[in-house]
Amino acid sequence: DSGVTQTPKHLITATGQRVTLRCSPRSGDLSVYWYQQSLDQGLQFLIQYYNGEERAKGNILERFSAQQFPDLHSELNLSSLELGDSALYFCASSAGGLLHFGNGTRLTVT
Amino acid sequence: AQKITQTQPGMFVQEKEAVTLDCTYDTSDPSYGLFWYKQPSSGEMIFLIYQGSYDQQNATEGRYSLNFQKARKSANLVISASQLGDSAMYFCAMREGGGGGSNYKLTFGKGTLLTVNP
């Protein structure tokens, strides 16, 4: 158990809808990273937050947004969903150089 | 250009034999870190081993070792005495920069699917 909690485990929704993925980092970790894993793109870095502030941005679509709250949990919001957004979304946290991954949220867009 | 290249989409190995999974990387930063993660069919990402660019010795963690050849920019994972439970996808990843402060973002390769046969 990595100590990183992601909810929900599975999410099935329709095109055009909006969903929110939630991540609780390991106790004491200030950084949260979001990754998207799809068959064609592999593991892609989306965005990083550190102690509530956006720190780095990767291949995140404009339809996607994230935030980190004062209690350090983070949410990834995906809107106007398309079939191609179906993927496994990982959250990871770090405190000392090693990323600890949650078990992911599998999003299926139908 | 790809920063992390894993040229073996799939590998097969007999139980109890050793196997090497290849990884080459590309960076101009003198300070970087290399990681291997395992992803079983259940989906979670499990950290296996880490090698820093300034580390003099190859990293080892139990049955896992990292064959680090800096001049060739390769960081191959060696699994000794393979077990059926080693069947999984394996990802090589790189962190560029010393990671000081808060930046530990990783770039991943496409992965190698390892199948261990009984």
PDB file of C-alpha atoms in Angstrom:
ATOM      1  CA  ASP A   1       0.000   0.000   0.000  1.00  0.00           C
ATOM      2  CA  SER A   2       1.577   3.254  -1.200  1.00  0.00           C
ATOM      3  CA  GLY A   3      -0.463   5.426   1.158  1.00  0.00           C
ATOM      4  CA  VAL A   4      -1.903   7.426  -1.745  1.00  0.00           C
ATOM      5  CA  THR A   5      -5.676   7.101  -2.003  1.00  0.00           C
ATOM      6  CA  GLN A   6      -7.624   7.666  -5.186  1.00  0.00           C
ATOM      7  CA  THR A   7     -11.374   7.658  -5.548  1.00  0.00           C
ATOM      8  CA  PRO A   8     -13.356   6.389  -7.260  1.00  0.00           C
ATOM      9  CA  LYS A   9     -11.656   3.249  -8.579  1.00  0.00           C
ATOM     10  CA  HIS A  10     -13.886   3.105 -11.611  1.00  0.00           C
ATOM     11  CA  LEU A  11     -15.964   5.717 -13.372  1.00  0.00           C
ATOM     12  CA  ILE A  12     -18.222   5.218 -16.360  1.00  0.00           C
ATOM     13  CA  THR A  13     -19.778   8.248 -17.961  1.00  0.00           C
ATOM     14  CA  ALA A  14     -21.035   9.566 -21.266  1.00  0.00           C
ATOM     15  CA  THR A  15     -19.470  11.903 -23.770  1.00  0.00           C
ATOM     16  CA  GLY A  16     -19.943  15.551 -22.965  1.00  0.00           C
ATOM     17  CA  GLN A  17     -20.144  14.970 -19.236  1.00  0.00           C
ATOM     18  CA  ARG A  18     -17.903  16.268 -16.447  1.00  0.00           C
ATOM     19  CA  VAL A  19     -16.235  14.185 -13.731  1.00  0.00           C
ATOM     20  CA  THR A  20     -14.031  14.804 -10.712  1.00  0.00           C
ATOM     21  CA  LEU A  21     -11.255  12.482  -9.621  1.00  0.00           C
ATOM     22  CA  ARG A  22      -9.991  12.752  -6.087  1.00  0.00           C
ATOM     23  CA  CYS A  23      -6.571  12.066  -4.590  1.00  0.00           C
ATOM     24  CA  SER A  24      -5.336  12.031  -1.007  1.00  0.00           C
ATOM     25  CA  PRO A  25      -1.529  12.065  -0.830  1.00  0.00           C
ATOM     26  CA  ARG A  26       0.597  10.233   1.706  1.00  0.00           C
ATOM     27  CA  SER A  27       0.663  11.873   5.089  1.00  0.00           C
ATOM     28  CA  GLY A  28       3.191  14.699   5.017  1.00  0.00           C
ATOM     29  CA  ASP A  29       3.682  14.779   1.240  1.00  0.00           C
ATOM     30  CA  LEU A  30       3.197  18.276  -0.135  1.00  0.00           C
ATOM     31  CA  SER A  31       3.432  17.453  -3.846  1.00  0.00           C
ATOM     32  CA  VAL A  32       0.740  15.824  -5.927  1.00  0.00           C
ATOM     33  CA  TYR A  33       1.214  14.737  -9.529  1.00  0.00           C
ATOM     34  CA  TRP A  34      -1.444  13.640 -11.995  1.00  0.00           C
ATOM     35  CA  TYR A  35      -0.718  11.214 -14.828  1.00  0.00           C
ATOM     36  CA  GLN A  36      -2.873   9.788 -17.595  1.00  0.00           C
ATOM     37  CA  GLN A  37      -2.215   6.287 -18.887  1.00  0.00           C
ATOM     38  CA  SER A  38      -3.763   5.308 -22.205  1.00  0.00           C
ATOM     39  CA  LEU A  39      -2.918   2.539 -24.651  1.00  0.00           C
ATOM     40  CA  ASP A  40      -1.765   4.865 -27.404  1.00  0.00           C
ATOM     41  CA  GLN A  41      -0.043   7.611 -25.382  1.00  0.00           C
ATOM     42  CA  GLY A  42       1.393   5.610 -22.504  1.00  0.00           C
ATOM     43  CA  LEU A  43       1.950   7.386 -19.189  1.00  0.00           C
ATOM     44  CA  GLN A  44       1.662  11.117 -19.681  1.00  0.00           C
ATOM     45  CA  PHE A  45       2.339  13.735 -17.029  1.00  0.00           C
ATOM     46  CA  LEU A  46      -0.558  16.131 -16.683  1.00  0.00           C
ATOM     47  CA  ILE A  47       0.089  18.524 -13.829  1.00  0.00           C
ATOM     48  CA  GLN A  48       1.832  18.955 -10.474  1.00  0.00           C
ATOM     49  CA  TYR A  49       0.793  20.854  -7.379  1.00  0.00           C
ATOM     50  CA  TYR A  50       2.979  21.696  -4.435  1.00  0.00           C
ATOM     51  CA  ASN A  51       1.408  22.861  -1.199  1.00  0.00           C
ATOM     52  CA  GLY A  52      -1.613  24.252  -2.984  1.00  0.00           C
ATOM     53  CA  GLU A  53       0.151  25.917  -5.884  1.00  0.00           C
ATOM     54  CA  GLU A  54       0.518  24.720  -9.449  1.00  0.00           C
ATOM     55  CA  ARG A  55       4.194  23.876  -9.936  1.00  0.00           C
ATOM     56  CA  ALA A  56       4.483  22.177 -13.334  1.00  0.00           C
ATOM     57  CA  LYS A  57       2.232  21.556 -16.289  1.00  0.00           C
ATOM     58  CA  GLY A  58       2.491  18.793 -18.847  1.00  0.00           C
ATOM     59  CA  ASN A  59       0.210  17.567 -21.585  1.00  0.00           C
ATOM     60  CA  ILE A  60      -2.997  18.646 -19.912  1.00  0.00           C
ATOM     61  CA  LEU A  61      -5.915  19.575 -22.122  1.00  0.00           C
ATOM     62  CA  GLU A  62      -7.749  22.857 -21.590  1.00  0.00           C
ATOM     63  CA  ARG A  63     -10.863  20.819 -20.778  1.00  0.00           C
ATOM     64  CA  PHE A  64      -9.019  19.436 -17.773  1.00  0.00           C
ATOM     65  CA  SER A  65      -8.210  21.315 -14.596  1.00  0.00           C
ATOM     66  CA  ALA A  66      -6.890  20.480 -11.188  1.00  0.00           C
ATOM     67  CA  GLN A  67      -6.465  21.988  -7.780  1.00  0.00           C
ATOM     68  CA  GLN A  68      -4.915  21.156  -4.437  1.00  0.00           C
ATOM     69  CA  PHE A  69      -6.771  22.102  -1.296  1.00  0.00           C
ATOM     70  CA  PRO A  70      -5.414  23.336   2.068  1.00  0.00           C
ATOM     71  CA  ASP A  71      -5.639  19.800   3.468  1.00  0.00           C
ATOM     72  CA  LEU A  72      -3.394  18.779   0.522  1.00  0.00           C
ATOM     73  CA  HIS A  73      -5.878  16.521  -1.200  1.00  0.00           C
ATOM     74  CA  SER A  74      -6.203  17.164  -4.905  1.00  0.00           C
ATOM     75  CA  GLU A  75      -8.949  16.936  -7.472  1.00  0.00           C
ATOM     76  CA  LEU A  76      -8.687  16.521 -11.231  1.00  0.00           C
ATOM     77  CA  ASN A  77     -11.691  17.833 -13.125  1.00  0.00           C
ATOM     78  CA  LEU A  78     -12.365  16.535 -16.618  1.00  0.00           C
ATOM     79  CA  SER A  79     -15.084  18.248 -18.637  1.00  0.00           C
ATOM     80  CA  SER A  80     -16.693  17.893 -22.063  1.00  0.00           C
ATOM     81  CA  LEU A  81     -15.514  14.327 -22.035  1.00  0.00           C
ATOM     82  CA  GLU A  82     -14.644  12.574 -25.259  1.00  0.00           C
ATOM     83  CA  LEU A  83     -14.188   8.883 -26.043  1.00  0.00           C
ATOM     84  CA  GLY A  84     -10.450   9.456 -26.217  1.00  0.00           C
ATOM     85  CA  ASP A  85     -10.362  10.554 -22.582  1.00  0.00           C
ATOM     86  CA  SER A  86     -10.954   6.970 -21.514  1.00  0.00           C
ATOM     87  CA  ALA A  87      -7.843   6.064 -19.579  1.00  0.00           C
ATOM     88  CA  LEU A  88      -6.347   5.177 -16.224  1.00  0.00           C
ATOM     89  CA  TYR A  89      -5.645   8.329 -14.236  1.00  0.00           C
ATOM     90  CA  PHE A  90      -2.968   8.144 -11.588  1.00  0.00           C
ATOM     91  CA  CYS A  91      -2.183  10.444  -8.763  1.00  0.00           C
ATOM     92  CA  ALA A  92       1.227  10.317  -7.113  1.00  0.00           C
ATOM     93  CA  SER A  93       2.720  12.147  -4.181  1.00  0.00           C
ATOM     94  CA  SER A  94       6.293  12.772  -3.136  1.00  0.00           C
ATOM     95  CA  ALA A  95       8.295  14.248  -0.326  1.00  0.00           C
ATOM     96  CA  GLY A  96      11.845  13.153  -0.947  1.00  0.00           C
ATOM     97  CA  GLY A  97      12.469  12.288  -4.558  1.00  0.00           C
ATOM     98  CA  LEU A  98      10.384   9.165  -4.974  1.00  0.00           C
ATOM     99  CA  LEU A  99       6.911   9.199  -6.463  1.00  0.00           C
ATOM    100  CA  HIS A 100       4.375   7.016  -4.700  1.00  0.00           C
ATOM    101  CA  PHE A 101       1.429   6.183  -6.912  1.00  0.00           C
ATOM    102  CA  GLY A 102      -2.164   5.579  -6.003  1.00  0.00           C
ATOM    103  CA  ASN A 103      -4.044   2.670  -7.544  1.00  0.00           C
ATOM    104  CA  GLY A 104      -5.593   4.901 -10.174  1.00  0.00           C
ATOM    105  CA  THR A 105      -9.071   5.758 -11.367  1.00  0.00           C
ATOM    106  CA  ARG A 106     -10.186   3.960 -14.491  1.00  0.00           C
ATOM    107  CA  LEU A 107     -12.354   6.291 -16.530  1.00  0.00           C
ATOM    108  CA  THR A 108     -14.524   4.899 -19.295  1.00  0.00           C
ATOM    109  CA  VAL A 109     -16.313   7.361 -21.555  1.00  0.00           C
ATOM    110  CA  THR A 110     -19.126   5.832 -23.611  1.00  0.00           C
TER     111      THR A 110
ATOM    112  CA  ALA B   1      12.928  13.028 -29.463  1.00  0.00           C
ATOM    113  CA  GLN B   2      11.901  10.419 -26.956  1.00  0.00           C
ATOM    114  CA  LYS B   3      13.521  10.911 -23.593  1.00  0.00           C
ATOM    115  CA  ILE B   4      13.036   7.315 -22.481  1.00  0.00           C
ATOM    116  CA  THR B   5      13.148   4.438 -24.950  1.00  0.00           C
ATOM    117  CA  GLN B   6      12.187   0.876 -24.148  1.00  0.00           C
ATOM    118  CA  THR B   7      12.706  -1.115 -27.312  1.00  0.00           C
ATOM    119  CA  GLN B   8      11.198  -4.405 -26.143  1.00  0.00           C
ATOM    120  CA  PRO B   9       7.397  -4.292 -26.252  1.00  0.00           C
ATOM    121  CA  GLY B  10       7.298  -7.830 -24.875  1.00  0.00           C
ATOM    122  CA  MET B  11       9.681 -10.312 -23.318  1.00  0.00           C
ATOM    123  CA  PHE B  12       9.368 -13.953 -22.313  1.00  0.00           C
ATOM    124  CA  VAL B  13      11.470 -15.712 -19.707  1.00  0.00           C
ATOM    125  CA  GLN B  14      11.413 -19.111 -18.052  1.00  0.00           C
ATOM    126  CA  GLU B  15      10.806 -19.269 -14.345  1.00  0.00           C
ATOM    127  CA  LYS B  16      14.043 -19.121 -12.318  1.00  0.00           C
ATOM    128  CA  GLU B  17      16.030 -17.599 -15.172  1.00  0.00           C
ATOM    129  CA  ALA B  18      17.384 -14.063 -15.275  1.00  0.00           C
ATOM    130  CA  VAL B  19      16.038 -11.446 -17.657  1.00  0.00           C
ATOM    131  CA  THR B  20      17.226  -7.996 -18.749  1.00  0.00           C
ATOM    132  CA  LEU B  21      14.814  -5.257 -19.703  1.00  0.00           C
ATOM    133  CA  ASP B  22      16.365  -2.503 -21.785  1.00  0.00           C
ATOM    134  CA  CYS B  23      16.069   1.228 -21.236  1.00  0.00           C
ATOM    135  CA  THR B  24      17.922   4.074 -22.899  1.00  0.00           C
ATOM    136  CA  TYR B  25      17.477   7.708 -22.027  1.00  0.00           C
ATOM    137  CA  ASP B  26      18.247  11.094 -23.446  1.00  0.00           C
ATOM    138  CA  THR B  27      19.069  14.161 -21.404  1.00  0.00           C
ATOM    139  CA  SER B  28      21.581  16.977 -21.423  1.00  0.00           C
ATOM    140  CA  ASP B  29      21.161  17.590 -17.709  1.00  0.00           C
ATOM    141  CA  PRO B  30      24.148  16.273 -15.734  1.00  0.00           C
ATOM    142  CA  SER B  31      21.937  15.582 -12.744  1.00  0.00           C
ATOM    143  CA  TYR B  32      19.112  13.113 -13.189  1.00  0.00           C
ATOM    144  CA  GLY B  33      17.532  10.045 -11.692  1.00  0.00           C
ATOM    145  CA  LEU B  34      16.382   6.813 -13.265  1.00  0.00           C
ATOM    146  CA  PHE B  35      13.569   4.679 -11.930  1.00  0.00           C
ATOM    147  CA  TRP B  36      11.920   1.374 -12.694  1.00  0.00           C
ATOM    148  CA  TYR B  37       8.288   0.699 -11.868  1.00  0.00           C
ATOM    149  CA  LYS B  38       6.279  -2.504 -12.158  1.00  0.00           C
ATOM    150  CA  GLN B  39       2.626  -2.502 -13.152  1.00  0.00           C
ATOM    151  CA  PRO B  40       0.841  -5.841 -12.671  1.00  0.00           C
ATOM    152  CA  SER B  41      -2.432  -6.557 -14.433  1.00  0.00           C
ATOM    153  CA  SER B  42      -4.276  -5.151 -11.426  1.00  0.00           C
ATOM    154  CA  GLY B  43      -3.000  -1.731 -12.464  1.00  0.00           C
ATOM    155  CA  GLU B  44      -1.062  -0.298  -9.545  1.00  0.00           C
ATOM    156  CA  MET B  45       2.397   1.220 -10.059  1.00  0.00           C
ATOM    157  CA  ILE B  46       5.032  -0.355  -7.827  1.00  0.00           C
ATOM    158  CA  PHE B  47       8.449   1.272  -7.383  1.00  0.00           C
ATOM    159  CA  LEU B  48      11.316  -1.195  -7.871  1.00  0.00           C
ATOM    160  CA  ILE B  49      14.671   0.556  -8.016  1.00  0.00           C
ATOM    161  CA  TYR B  50      16.387   3.924  -8.371  1.00  0.00           C
ATOM    162  CA  GLN B  51      19.728   5.063  -9.797  1.00  0.00           C
ATOM    163  CA  GLY B  52      21.098   8.586  -9.485  1.00  0.00           C
ATOM    164  CA  SER B  53      23.304   9.987 -12.204  1.00  0.00           C
ATOM    165  CA  TYR B  54      26.152  10.540  -9.769  1.00  0.00           C
ATOM    166  CA  ASP B  55      25.894   7.163  -8.095  1.00  0.00           C
ATOM    167  CA  GLN B  56      29.122   5.242  -8.538  1.00  0.00           C
ATOM    168  CA  GLN B  57      27.645   1.828  -7.888  1.00  0.00           C
ATOM    169  CA  ASN B  58      24.854   0.094  -9.754  1.00  0.00           C
ATOM    170  CA  ALA B  59      21.697   0.008  -7.664  1.00  0.00           C
ATOM    171  CA  THR B  60      20.422  -3.292  -6.313  1.00  0.00           C
ATOM    172  CA  GLU B  61      17.207  -4.167  -4.483  1.00  0.00           C
ATOM    173  CA  GLY B  62      16.799  -7.841  -3.736  1.00  0.00           C
ATOM    174  CA  ARG B  63      16.356  -9.685  -7.050  1.00  0.00           C
ATOM    175  CA  TYR B  64      16.422  -6.400  -8.975  1.00  0.00           C
ATOM    176  CA  SER B  65      19.558  -4.696 -10.158  1.00  0.00           C
ATOM    177  CA  LEU B  66      20.102  -1.789 -12.466  1.00  0.00           C
ATOM    178  CA  ASN B  67      22.856  -2.031 -15.058  1.00  0.00           C
ATOM    179  CA  PHE B  68      23.758   1.640 -15.374  1.00  0.00           C
ATOM    180  CA  GLN B  69      26.027   2.553 -18.281  1.00  0.00           C
ATOM    181  CA  LYS B  70      26.252   6.325 -18.200  1.00  0.00           C
ATOM    182  CA  ALA B  71      28.292   6.823 -21.349  1.00  0.00           C
ATOM    183  CA  ARG B  72      25.832   4.750 -23.345  1.00  0.00           C
ATOM    184  CA  LYS B  73      22.867   6.374 -21.559  1.00  0.00           C
ATOM    185  CA  SER B  74      21.377   3.052 -20.681  1.00  0.00           C
ATOM    186  CA  ALA B  75      19.758   1.853 -17.469  1.00  0.00           C
ATOM    187  CA  ASN B  76      18.748  -1.753 -17.957  1.00  0.00           C
ATOM    188  CA  LEU B  77      16.790  -3.625 -15.312  1.00  0.00           C
ATOM    189  CA  VAL B  78      18.008  -7.110 -14.461  1.00  0.00           C
ATOM    190  CA  ILE B  79      15.656  -9.475 -12.671  1.00  0.00           C
ATOM    191  CA  SER B  80      17.373 -12.542 -11.322  1.00  0.00           C
ATOM    192  CA  ALA B  81      15.631 -15.857 -10.665  1.00  0.00           C
ATOM    193  CA  SER B  82      12.342 -14.846 -12.287  1.00  0.00           C
ATOM    194  CA  GLN B  83       9.117 -15.807 -10.560  1.00  0.00           C
ATOM    195  CA  LEU B  84       5.623 -16.208 -11.963  1.00  0.00           C
ATOM    196  CA  GLY B  85       4.602 -13.117  -9.996  1.00  0.00           C
ATOM    197  CA  ASP B  86       7.080 -11.058 -11.972  1.00  0.00           C
ATOM    198  CA  SER B  87       4.771 -11.183 -14.989  1.00  0.00           C
ATOM    199  CA  ALA B  88       3.792  -7.538 -15.444  1.00  0.00           C
ATOM    200  CA  MET B  89       4.454  -4.374 -17.400  1.00  0.00           C
ATOM    201  CA  TYR B  90       7.725  -2.693 -16.509  1.00  0.00           C
ATOM    202  CA  PHE B  91       8.340   1.009 -16.965  1.00  0.00           C
ATOM    203  CA  CYS B  92      11.589   2.905 -17.021  1.00  0.00           C
ATOM    204  CA  ALA B  93      11.324   6.561 -15.985  1.00  0.00           C
ATOM    205  CA  MET B  94      13.605   9.559 -15.657  1.00  0.00           C
ATOM    206  CA  ARG B  95      13.648  12.655 -13.504  1.00  0.00           C
ATOM    207  CA  GLU B  96      15.730  15.462 -14.984  1.00  0.00           C
ATOM    208  CA  GLY B  97      17.494  17.823 -12.679  1.00  0.00           C
ATOM    209  CA  GLY B  98      18.486  17.237  -9.113  1.00  0.00           C
ATOM    210  CA  GLY B  99      14.902  17.295  -8.013  1.00  0.00           C
ATOM    211  CA  GLY B 100      15.722  19.904  -5.455  1.00  0.00           C
ATOM    212  CA  GLY B 101      12.820  21.577  -3.781  1.00  0.00           C
ATOM    213  CA  SER B 102       9.632  20.128  -5.099  1.00  0.00           C
ATOM    214  CA  ASN B 103      10.209  19.001  -8.672  1.00  0.00           C
ATOM    215  CA  TYR B 104      10.212  15.233  -8.970  1.00  0.00           C
ATOM    216  CA  LYS B 105       8.247  14.952 -12.215  1.00  0.00           C
ATOM    217  CA  LEU B 106       8.974  11.706 -14.079  1.00  0.00           C
ATOM    218  CA  THR B 107       8.999  10.972 -17.791  1.00  0.00           C
ATOM    219  CA  PHE B 108       8.094   7.376 -18.604  1.00  0.00           C
ATOM    220  CA  GLY B 109       8.963   5.002 -21.382  1.00  0.00           C
ATOM    221  CA  LYS B 110       6.317   2.957 -23.210  1.00  0.00           C
ATOM    222  CA  GLY B 111       6.982  -0.100 -21.107  1.00  0.00           C
ATOM    223  CA  THR B 112       7.918  -3.751 -21.594  1.00  0.00           C
ATOM    224  CA  LEU B 113       5.427  -6.526 -20.944  1.00  0.00           C
ATOM    225  CA  LEU B 114       7.257  -9.379 -19.230  1.00  0.00           C
ATOM    226  CA  THR B 115       5.757 -12.854 -19.201  1.00  0.00           C
ATOM    227  CA  VAL B 116       7.310 -15.489 -16.970  1.00  0.00           C
ATOM    228  CA  ASN B 117       6.613 -19.030 -18.130  1.00  0.00           C
ATOM    229  CA  PRO B 118       6.501 -21.991 -15.727  1.00  0.00           C
TER     230      PRO B 118
END
